[in-house]
PDB file of C-alpha atoms in Angstrom:
ATOM      1  CA  UNK V  36      19.026 -37.188 -80.302  1.00 70.00           C
ATOM      2  CA  UNK V  37      18.513 -40.799 -78.731  1.00 72.00           C
ATOM      3  CA  UNK V  38      19.841 -42.179 -75.295  1.00 77.00           C
ATOM      4  CA  UNK V  39      23.095 -43.076 -75.706  1.00 84.00           C
ATOM      5  CA  UNK V  40      24.086 -39.706 -77.565  1.00 89.00           C
ATOM      6  CA  UNK V  41      26.906 -38.002 -75.788  1.00 91.00           C
ATOM      7  CA  UNK V  42      28.570 -34.336 -76.029  1.00 93.00           C
ATOM      8  CA  UNK V  43      31.164 -35.463 -78.033  1.00 94.00           C
ATOM      9  CA  UNK V  44      28.931 -37.311 -80.853  1.00 94.00           C
ATOM     10  CA  UNK V  45      27.126 -33.661 -80.908  1.00 94.00           C
ATOM     11  CA  UNK V  46      30.399 -31.857 -81.213  1.00 95.00           C
ATOM     12  CA  UNK V  47      31.663 -34.249 -83.934  1.00 95.00           C
ATOM     13  CA  UNK V  48      28.599 -33.634 -86.077  1.00 95.00           C
ATOM     14  CA  UNK V  49      28.880 -30.104 -85.896  1.00 95.00           C
ATOM     15  CA  UNK V  50      32.475 -29.678 -85.854  1.00 95.00           C
ATOM     16  CA  UNK V  51      32.420 -29.559 -89.781  1.00 96.00           C
ATOM     17  CA  UNK V  52      30.336 -26.761 -90.006  1.00 95.00           C
ATOM     18  CA  UNK V  53      30.989 -24.519 -86.886  1.00 95.00           C
ATOM     19  CA  UNK V  54      33.370 -23.966 -84.213  1.00 94.00           C
ATOM     20  CA  UNK V  55      31.016 -25.523 -80.795  1.00 95.00           C
ATOM     21  CA  UNK V  56      32.189 -23.307 -78.059  1.00 94.00           C
ATOM     22  CA  UNK V  57      29.781 -25.524 -75.432  1.00 93.00           C
ATOM     23  CA  UNK V  58      26.652 -28.179 -75.674  1.00 93.00           C
ATOM     24  CA  UNK V  59      24.256 -28.150 -72.906  1.00 91.00           C
ATOM     25  CA  UNK V  60      22.220 -31.203 -73.118  1.00 89.00           C
ATOM     26  CA  UNK V  61      18.354 -30.943 -71.030  1.00 85.00           C
ATOM     27  CA  UNK V  62      16.272 -33.803 -71.624  1.00 80.00           C
ATOM     28  CA  UNK V  63      15.858 -34.520 -75.226  1.00 79.00           C
ATOM     29  CA  UNK V  64      16.929 -31.191 -76.194  1.00 85.00           C
ATOM     30  CA  UNK V  65      20.884 -29.844 -76.724  1.00 88.00           C
ATOM     31  CA  UNK V  66      21.951 -26.462 -77.077  1.00 90.00           C
ATOM     32  CA  UNK V  67      24.858 -25.961 -79.288  1.00 93.00           C
ATOM     33  CA  UNK V  68      26.160 -22.921 -78.383  1.00 92.00           C
ATOM     34  CA  UNK V  69      28.863 -21.171 -80.671  1.00 92.00           C
ATOM     35  CA  UNK V  70      30.376 -17.365 -81.217  1.00 90.00           C
ATOM     36  CA  UNK V  71      30.256 -18.111 -84.913  1.00 91.00           C
ATOM     37  CA  UNK V  72      26.931 -16.911 -86.768  1.00 90.00           C
ATOM     38  CA  UNK V  73      28.216 -17.734 -90.377  1.00 93.00           C
ATOM     39  CA  UNK V  74      29.269 -21.049 -89.655  1.00 94.00           C
ATOM     40  CA  UNK V  75      25.769 -21.594 -87.297  1.00 93.00           C
ATOM     41  CA  UNK V  76      23.834 -20.711 -90.455  1.00 93.00           C
ATOM     42  CA  UNK V  77      25.874 -23.339 -92.379  1.00 94.00           C
ATOM     43  CA  UNK V  78      25.405 -26.365 -89.852  1.00 94.00           C
ATOM     44  CA  UNK V  79      21.809 -25.281 -89.438  1.00 93.00           C
ATOM     45  CA  UNK V  80      21.304 -26.091 -93.410  1.00 94.00           C
ATOM     46  CA  UNK V  81      23.371 -29.020 -93.708  1.00 95.00           C
ATOM     47  CA  UNK V  82      22.446 -30.635 -90.461  1.00 95.00           C
ATOM     48  CA  UNK V  83      18.372 -30.119 -90.074  1.00 92.00           C
ATOM     49  CA  UNK V  84      17.223 -33.950 -90.580  1.00 92.00           C
ATOM     50  CA  UNK V  85      20.394 -35.342 -90.059  1.00 92.00           C
ATOM     51  CA  UNK V  86      20.151 -38.866 -87.958  1.00 91.00           C
ATOM     52  CA  UNK V  87      22.228 -38.678 -84.955  1.00 89.00           C
ATOM     53  CA  UNK V  88      21.491 -41.184 -82.469  1.00 85.00           C
ATOM     54  CA  UNK V  89      18.906 -42.368 -84.207  1.00 85.00           C
ATOM     55  CA  UNK V  90      16.666 -39.602 -84.742  1.00 86.00           C
ATOM     56  CA  UNK V  91      16.432 -36.572 -87.276  1.00 89.00           C
ATOM     57  CA  UNK V  92      17.900 -33.757 -86.011  1.00 90.00           C
ATOM     58  CA  UNK V  93      15.686 -30.597 -85.700  1.00 90.00           C
ATOM     59  CA  UNK V  94      18.175 -27.421 -85.313  1.00 91.00           C
ATOM     60  CA  UNK V  95      16.624 -23.962 -84.874  1.00 89.00           C
ATOM     61  CA  UNK V  96      18.238 -20.123 -84.215  1.00 86.00           C
ATOM     62  CA  UNK V  97      18.532 -19.365 -80.472  1.00 81.00           C
ATOM     63  CA  UNK V  98      19.696 -16.635 -78.700  1.00 75.00           C
ATOM     64  CA  UNK V  99      20.538 -16.688 -75.022  1.00 69.00           C
ATOM     65  CA  UNK V 100      19.400 -13.978 -72.522  1.00 70.00           C
ATOM     66  CA  UNK V 101      21.120 -12.409 -69.947  1.00 69.00           C
ATOM     67  CA  UNK V 102      19.450 -13.529 -66.362  1.00 67.00           C
ATOM     68  CA  UNK V 103      17.234 -11.179 -64.997  1.00 69.00           C
ATOM     69  CA  UNK V 104      18.121 -11.600 -61.225  1.00 68.00           C
ATOM     70  CA  UNK V 105      14.487  -9.103 -60.239  1.00 68.00           C
ATOM     71  CA  UNK V 106      12.422 -11.734 -62.798  1.00 69.00           C
ATOM     72  CA  UNK V 107      13.526 -15.037 -61.498  1.00 69.00           C
ATOM     73  CA  UNK V 108      13.184 -13.685 -57.787  1.00 72.00           C
ATOM     74  CA  UNK V 109       9.030 -12.620 -59.018  1.00 72.00           C
ATOM     75  CA  UNK V 110       9.030 -16.134 -60.685  1.00 71.00           C
ATOM     76  CA  UNK V 111      10.057 -17.935 -57.455  1.00 69.00           C
ATOM     77  CA  UNK V 112       7.497 -15.793 -55.369  1.00 69.00           C
ATOM     78  CA  UNK V 113       4.715 -16.564 -57.543  1.00 69.00           C
ATOM     79  CA  UNK V 114       5.070 -19.939 -57.581  1.00 66.00           C
ATOM     80  CA  UNK V 115       5.735 -20.111 -53.514  1.00 63.00           C
ATOM     81  CA  UNK V 116       2.291 -18.085 -53.477  1.00 60.00           C
ATOM     82  CA  UNK V 117       0.827 -20.466 -55.835  1.00 57.00           C
ATOM     83  CA  UNK V 118       1.663 -23.658 -53.196  1.00 53.00           C
ATOM     84  CA  UNK V 119       0.324 -21.684 -50.317  1.00 53.00           C
ATOM     85  CA  UNK V 120      -3.210 -20.543 -52.005  1.00 51.00           C
ATOM     86  CA  UNK V 121      -3.554 -24.354 -53.019  1.00 60.00           C
ATOM     87  CA  UNK V 122      -3.029 -25.560 -49.653  1.00 66.00           C
ATOM     88  CA  UNK V 123      -6.223 -27.379 -48.028  1.00 73.00           C
ATOM     89  CA  UNK V 124      -6.112 -27.701 -44.344  1.00 81.00           C
ATOM     90  CA  UNK V 125      -6.181 -31.153 -42.932  1.00 82.00           C
ATOM     91  CA  UNK V 126      -9.653 -32.609 -42.292  1.00 85.00           C
ATOM     92  CA  UNK V 127      -9.459 -32.922 -37.923  1.00 89.00           C
ATOM     93  CA  UNK V 128     -11.379 -35.156 -35.822  1.00 90.00           C
ATOM     94  CA  UNK V 129     -13.042 -33.706 -32.068  1.00 91.00           C
ATOM     95  CA  UNK V 130      -9.481 -34.168 -30.540  1.00 92.00           C
ATOM     96  CA  UNK V 131      -8.019 -32.005 -32.935  1.00 89.00           C
ATOM     97  CA  UNK V 132      -5.837 -35.017 -34.351  1.00 90.00           C
ATOM     98  CA  UNK V 133      -5.776 -35.511 -38.124  1.00 87.00           C
ATOM     99  CA  UNK V 134      -8.200 -37.689 -39.182  1.00 87.00           C
ATOM    100  CA  UNK V 135      -6.865 -40.282 -41.619  1.00 82.00           C
ATOM    101  CA  UNK V 136      -9.625 -41.473 -42.563  1.00 84.00           C
ATOM    102  CA  UNK V 137     -11.319 -37.973 -44.214  1.00 84.00           C
ATOM    103  CA  UNK V 138      -8.176 -37.000 -45.672  1.00 80.00           C
ATOM    104  CA  UNK V 139      -8.181 -36.575 -49.389  1.00 77.00           C
ATOM    105  CA  UNK V 140      -5.684 -36.079 -52.973  1.00 67.00           C
ATOM    106  CA  UNK V 141      -6.821 -33.317 -55.165  1.00 64.00           C
ATOM    107  CA  UNK V 142      -8.853 -35.700 -57.236  1.00 67.00           C
ATOM    108  CA  UNK V 143     -10.934 -36.929 -53.568  1.00 68.00           C
ATOM    109  CA  UNK V 144      -9.266 -40.672 -53.835  1.00 71.00           C
ATOM    110  CA  UNK V 145      -8.249 -41.671 -50.130  1.00 66.00           C
TER     111      UNK V 145
END
């Protein structure tokens, strides 16, 4: 959908085919949630390729998964460890101060 597309636009497009429970917009994606499986199938068949906000709609079926707190905690730990393991100590001069003339980014640029 286009940048000016609203949740109301999405609900209006889908409502002739399915009862929309919720629309979640994330970047260039939208998730249209419903508890009406037959209606979702009708909407998918009728609207796949329809224009919304000047762009064609692509509809894929999705199933919401329950959040697993242990899995989320594990991912957060992995991210923090990756950040720590990539840290490079800053270059120091003879006084022990950071030598800003020697500091480089990850590509070697000053």
